[in-house]
PDB file of C-alpha atoms in Angstrom:
ATOM      1  CA  UNK A   1     -29.363  17.403  51.143  1.00 47.00           C
ATOM      2  CA  UNK A   2     -30.620  14.807  52.600  1.00 49.00           C
ATOM      3  CA  UNK A   3     -29.905  11.035  51.076  1.00 49.00           C
ATOM      4  CA  UNK A   4     -31.064   7.636  52.584  1.00 54.00           C
ATOM      5  CA  UNK A   5     -28.068   5.669  54.741  1.00 56.00           C
ATOM      6  CA  UNK A   6     -28.258   2.470  52.030  1.00 61.00           C
ATOM      7  CA  UNK A   7     -27.883   4.691  49.595  1.00 59.00           C
ATOM      8  CA  UNK A   8     -25.467   7.010  51.143  1.00 59.00           C
ATOM      9  CA  UNK A   9     -23.637   3.722  51.657  1.00 62.00           C
ATOM     10  CA  UNK A  10     -23.661   2.568  48.303  1.00 66.00           C
ATOM     11  CA  UNK A  11     -22.944   5.999  46.121  1.00 61.00           C
ATOM     12  CA  UNK A  12     -19.815   5.745  48.979  1.00 60.00           C
ATOM     13  CA  UNK A  13     -18.239   2.787  48.312  1.00 62.00           C
ATOM     14  CA  UNK A  14     -18.385   3.387  44.481  1.00 62.00           C
ATOM     15  CA  UNK A  15     -16.874   6.059  44.882  1.00 55.00           C
ATOM     16  CA  UNK A  16     -14.129   4.802  46.932  1.00 56.00           C
ATOM     17  CA  UNK A  17     -13.440   2.279  44.176  1.00 59.00           C
ATOM     18  CA  UNK A  18     -12.960   4.572  41.611  1.00 54.00           C
ATOM     19  CA  UNK A  19     -11.556   7.117  42.196  1.00 53.00           C
ATOM     20  CA  UNK A  20      -9.479   5.430  45.713  1.00 55.00           C
ATOM     21  CA  UNK A  21      -9.422   6.992  49.300  1.00 57.00           C
ATOM     22  CA  UNK A  22      -9.226  10.580  47.901  1.00 62.00           C
ATOM     23  CA  UNK A  23     -12.420  11.109  46.472  1.00 63.00           C
ATOM     24  CA  UNK A  24     -13.488  13.407  48.403  1.00 73.00           C
ATOM     25  CA  UNK A  25     -11.442  15.844  47.149  1.00 75.00           C
ATOM     26  CA  UNK A  26     -12.242  14.411  44.360  1.00 79.00           C
ATOM     27  CA  UNK A  27     -16.059  14.790  44.458  1.00 80.00           C
ATOM     28  CA  UNK A  28     -15.533  18.458  46.187  1.00 82.00           C
ATOM     29  CA  UNK A  29     -13.208  19.213  42.551  1.00 85.00           C
ATOM     30  CA  UNK A  30     -15.730  18.478  40.202  1.00 86.00           C
ATOM     31  CA  UNK A  31     -18.355  20.063  42.197  1.00 87.00           C
ATOM     32  CA  UNK A  32     -16.769  23.572  42.327  1.00 88.00           C
ATOM     33  CA  UNK A  33     -14.898  22.284  38.676  1.00 90.00           C
ATOM     34  CA  UNK A  34     -16.665  26.149  37.014  1.00 91.00           C
ATOM     35  CA  UNK A  35     -15.817  27.930  39.553  1.00 91.00           C
ATOM     36  CA  UNK A  36     -12.127  26.848  39.537  1.00 89.00           C
ATOM     37  CA  UNK A  37     -11.656  27.091  35.802  1.00 89.00           C
ATOM     38  CA  UNK A  38     -14.607  29.399  34.877  1.00 89.00           C
ATOM     39  CA  UNK A  39     -18.309  28.207  32.902  1.00 90.00           C
ATOM     40  CA  UNK A  40     -16.220  28.300  29.252  1.00 89.00           C
ATOM     41  CA  UNK A  41     -13.789  25.818  30.641  1.00 90.00           C
ATOM     42  CA  UNK A  42     -15.573  23.889  32.310  1.00 90.00           C
ATOM     43  CA  UNK A  43     -17.724  23.125  29.533  1.00 89.00           C
ATOM     44  CA  UNK A  44     -14.975  21.299  27.540  1.00 90.00           C
ATOM     45  CA  UNK A  45     -12.935  19.958  30.788  1.00 91.00           C
ATOM     46  CA  UNK A  46     -13.036  17.904  32.944  1.00 90.00           C
ATOM     47  CA  UNK A  47     -10.409  15.610  36.117  1.00 90.00           C
ATOM     48  CA  UNK A  48     -10.163  12.991  35.539  1.00 88.00           C
ATOM     49  CA  UNK A  49      -7.386  12.126  37.640  1.00 86.00           C
ATOM     50  CA  UNK A  50      -6.357  13.115  41.346  1.00 85.00           C
ATOM     51  CA  UNK A  51      -3.214  11.424  42.351  1.00 84.00           C
ATOM     52  CA  UNK A  52      -1.228  11.658  45.411  1.00 82.00           C
ATOM     53  CA  UNK A  53       2.749  10.582  46.447  1.00 82.00           C
ATOM     54  CA  UNK A  54       2.184   7.973  49.334  1.00 77.00           C
ATOM     55  CA  UNK A  55       2.345  10.335  52.579  1.00 66.00           C
ATOM     56  CA  UNK A  56       0.589   8.044  55.867  1.00 66.00           C
ATOM     57  CA  UNK A  57       1.207  10.896  58.497  1.00 65.00           C
ATOM     58  CA  UNK A  58      -0.118  14.279  56.848  1.00 63.00           C
ATOM     59  CA  UNK A  59      -3.348  15.531  57.764  1.00 55.00           C
ATOM     60  CA  UNK A  60      -3.858  17.019  54.015  1.00 64.00           C
ATOM     61  CA  UNK A  61      -3.007  15.424  50.850  1.00 72.00           C
ATOM     62  CA  UNK A  62       0.342  16.781  48.772  1.00 77.00           C
ATOM     63  CA  UNK A  63       1.900  17.638  46.431  1.00 79.00           C
ATOM     64  CA  UNK A  64      -0.701  15.589  44.197  1.00 87.00           C
ATOM     65  CA  UNK A  65      -1.016  15.661  41.127  1.00 91.00           C
ATOM     66  CA  UNK A  66      -4.620  16.280  38.616  1.00 91.00           C
ATOM     67  CA  UNK A  67      -4.669  15.090  35.058  1.00 92.00           C
ATOM     68  CA  UNK A  68      -7.319  17.365  33.375  1.00 92.00           C
ATOM     69  CA  UNK A  69      -8.906  15.652  30.218  1.00 92.00           C
ATOM     70  CA  UNK A  70      -9.733  18.039  27.095  1.00 91.00           C
ATOM     71  CA  UNK A  71      -9.976  18.677  23.512  1.00 91.00           C
ATOM     72  CA  UNK A  72      -6.537  18.132  21.717  1.00 88.00           C
ATOM     73  CA  UNK A  73      -7.005  21.852  20.507  1.00 86.00           C
ATOM     74  CA  UNK A  74      -6.966  22.722  23.456  1.00 88.00           C
ATOM     75  CA  UNK A  75      -4.285  21.836  25.125  1.00 88.00           C
ATOM     76  CA  UNK A  76      -2.059  24.074  24.537  1.00 89.00           C
ATOM     77  CA  UNK A  77      -3.925  27.339  25.590  1.00 89.00           C
ATOM     78  CA  UNK A  78      -5.100  25.329  28.334  1.00 87.00           C
ATOM     79  CA  UNK A  79      -1.482  24.811  29.325  1.00 89.00           C
ATOM     80  CA  UNK A  80      -1.060  29.152  29.960  1.00 92.00           C
ATOM     81  CA  UNK A  81      -3.484  28.953  32.452  1.00 89.00           C
ATOM     82  CA  UNK A  82      -2.558  25.984  34.618  1.00 90.00           C
ATOM     83  CA  UNK A  83      -0.474  27.747  37.325  1.00 94.00           C
ATOM     84  CA  UNK A  84      -3.283  30.199  37.828  1.00 92.00           C
ATOM     85  CA  UNK A  85      -5.725  27.012  38.163  1.00 91.00           C
ATOM     86  CA  UNK A  86      -3.746  25.195  40.277  1.00 93.00           C
ATOM     87  CA  UNK A  87      -3.471  28.129  43.057  1.00 94.00           C
ATOM     88  CA  UNK A  88      -7.309  27.968  42.341  1.00 91.00           C
ATOM     89  CA  UNK A  89      -7.552  24.380  43.448  1.00 89.00           C
ATOM     90  CA  UNK A  90      -5.038  25.299  45.816  1.00 90.00           C
ATOM     91  CA  UNK A  91      -7.014  27.823  47.545  1.00 90.00           C
ATOM     92  CA  UNK A  92     -10.142  26.028  47.305  1.00 86.00           C
ATOM     93  CA  UNK A  93      -8.654  23.234  49.562  1.00 83.00           C
ATOM     94  CA  UNK A  94      -6.704  25.630  51.765  1.00 86.00           C
ATOM     95  CA  UNK A  95      -3.628  23.743  51.571  1.00 84.00           C
ATOM     96  CA  UNK A  96      -1.371  22.658  48.582  1.00 87.00           C
ATOM     97  CA  UNK A  97      -2.945  19.632  47.212  1.00 87.00           C
ATOM     98  CA  UNK A  98      -2.046  20.398  43.814  1.00 90.00           C
ATOM     99  CA  UNK A  99       1.430  20.423  42.628  1.00 92.00           C
ATOM    100  CA  UNK A 100       1.034  19.602  39.198  1.00 93.00           C
ATOM    101  CA  UNK A 101      -0.851  19.819  36.220  1.00 93.00           C
ATOM    102  CA  UNK A 102      -0.689  17.234  33.741  1.00 93.00           C
ATOM    103  CA  UNK A 103      -3.761  16.911  30.246  1.00 92.00           C
ATOM    104  CA  UNK A 104      -5.036  14.361  28.808  1.00 91.00           C
ATOM    105  CA  UNK A 105      -5.779  15.417  25.456  1.00 89.00           C
ATOM    106  CA  UNK A 106      -9.051  13.121  23.352  1.00 89.00           C
ATOM    107  CA  UNK A 107     -10.220  13.894  20.264  1.00 82.00           C
ATOM    108  CA  UNK A 108     -13.908  14.845  20.180  1.00 70.00           C
ATOM    109  CA  UNK A 109     -15.670  14.205  17.020  1.00 62.00           C
ATOM    110  CA  UNK A 110     -18.981  17.254  16.652  1.00 58.00           C
ATOM    111  CA  UNK A 111     -21.927  16.585  18.202  1.00 57.00           C
ATOM    112  CA  UNK A 112     -24.698  15.728  15.722  1.00 59.00           C
ATOM    113  CA  UNK A 113     -26.822  18.056  14.783  1.00 54.00           C
ATOM    114  CA  UNK A 114     -30.325  17.184  16.480  1.00 56.00           C
ATOM    115  CA  UNK A 115     -32.764  17.120  13.740  1.00 54.00           C
ATOM    116  CA  UNK A 116     -36.366  18.360  15.050  1.00 59.00           C
ATOM    117  CA  UNK A 117     -39.343  15.659  13.483  1.00 62.00           C
ATOM    118  CA  UNK A 118     -42.570  16.272  12.927  1.00 73.00           C
ATOM    119  CA  UNK A 119     -44.353  14.876  15.102  1.00 76.00           C
ATOM    120  CA  UNK A 120     -47.330  12.464  14.657  1.00 80.00           C
ATOM    121  CA  UNK A 121     -50.929  13.541  15.720  1.00 83.00           C
ATOM    122  CA  UNK A 122     -52.150  10.106  16.413  1.00 85.00           C
ATOM    123  CA  UNK A 123     -49.356   8.843  18.581  1.00 83.00           C
ATOM    124  CA  UNK A 124     -49.890  12.747  21.087  1.00 83.00           C
ATOM    125  CA  UNK A 125     -53.160  12.344  21.060  1.00 86.00           C
ATOM    126  CA  UNK A 126     -53.355   8.384  21.969  1.00 85.00           C
ATOM    127  CA  UNK A 127     -50.471   9.986  24.944  1.00 83.00           C
ATOM    128  CA  UNK A 128     -53.308  12.168  25.928  1.00 85.00           C
ATOM    129  CA  UNK A 129     -55.883  10.196  25.804  1.00 86.00           C
ATOM    130  CA  UNK A 130     -54.188   7.580  27.705  1.00 84.00           C
ATOM    131  CA  UNK A 131     -53.004   9.733  30.281  1.00 82.00           C
ATOM    132  CA  UNK A 132     -56.187  10.986  30.943  1.00 83.00           C
ATOM    133  CA  UNK A 133     -57.169   7.602  32.310  1.00 84.00           C
ATOM    134  CA  UNK A 134     -54.765   7.848  34.838  1.00 83.00           C
ATOM    135  CA  UNK A 135     -56.226   9.438  38.657  1.00 85.00           C
ATOM    136  CA  UNK A 136     -53.585  11.305  40.565  1.00 86.00           C
ATOM    137  CA  UNK A 137     -53.414  15.046  39.011  1.00 87.00           C
ATOM    138  CA  UNK A 138     -49.281  14.662  39.606  1.00 85.00           C
ATOM    139  CA  UNK A 139     -48.976  11.350  37.859  1.00 84.00           C
ATOM    140  CA  UNK A 140     -50.668  12.496  34.500  1.00 83.00           C
ATOM    141  CA  UNK A 141     -49.467  15.428  33.620  1.00 86.00           C
ATOM    142  CA  UNK A 142     -46.193  13.826  34.067  1.00 84.00           C
ATOM    143  CA  UNK A 143     -46.567  10.789  31.989  1.00 82.00           C
ATOM    144  CA  UNK A 144     -48.235  13.272  29.422  1.00 83.00           C
ATOM    145  CA  UNK A 145     -45.524  15.566  29.121  1.00 84.00           C
ATOM    146  CA  UNK A 146     -43.154  12.335  29.161  1.00 83.00           C
ATOM    147  CA  UNK A 147     -45.383  10.647  26.568  1.00 81.00           C
ATOM    148  CA  UNK A 148     -45.177  13.803  24.262  1.00 81.00           C
ATOM    149  CA  UNK A 149     -41.278  14.412  25.103  1.00 81.00           C
ATOM    150  CA  UNK A 150     -40.564  11.294  23.507  1.00 78.00           C
ATOM    151  CA  UNK A 151     -43.397  11.798  20.763  1.00 76.00           C
ATOM    152  CA  UNK A 152     -41.294  15.200  19.795  1.00 75.00           C
ATOM    153  CA  UNK A 153     -37.635  13.595  19.654  1.00 69.00           C
ATOM    154  CA  UNK A 154     -36.803  16.102  22.711  1.00 56.00           C
TER     155      UNK A 154
END
């Protein structure tokens, strides 16, 4: 993916401030999390912190601790999978990057159900009329779709 250099520099600076010098390892872990833990666990777990002991002369960071955020009720079940997950992560990195996996169990309230509201026909008509004045076809369609999605509560 191509990214403008100024934007790439800004993202790099923000990432380094948030995750430290190991941000590339952490970013790779986030990017491949679903492949490592599987789609079911990936939906409810997130790697939140990756720390390593001081290793100034090492080419690769080793013996790290990975903290994973997960729902409280899943901690015990997930603990039985940690060795497999640790091996998969180390296989992904190509060396023994992770030595230990810890948990940050959190209580998550059930997501509120979305109630479909009836779309206001007058608002929809106004969106269609207003977007019809835009000359550029792609922009007109985008604005119309965006407005309709807002009115329909999608």
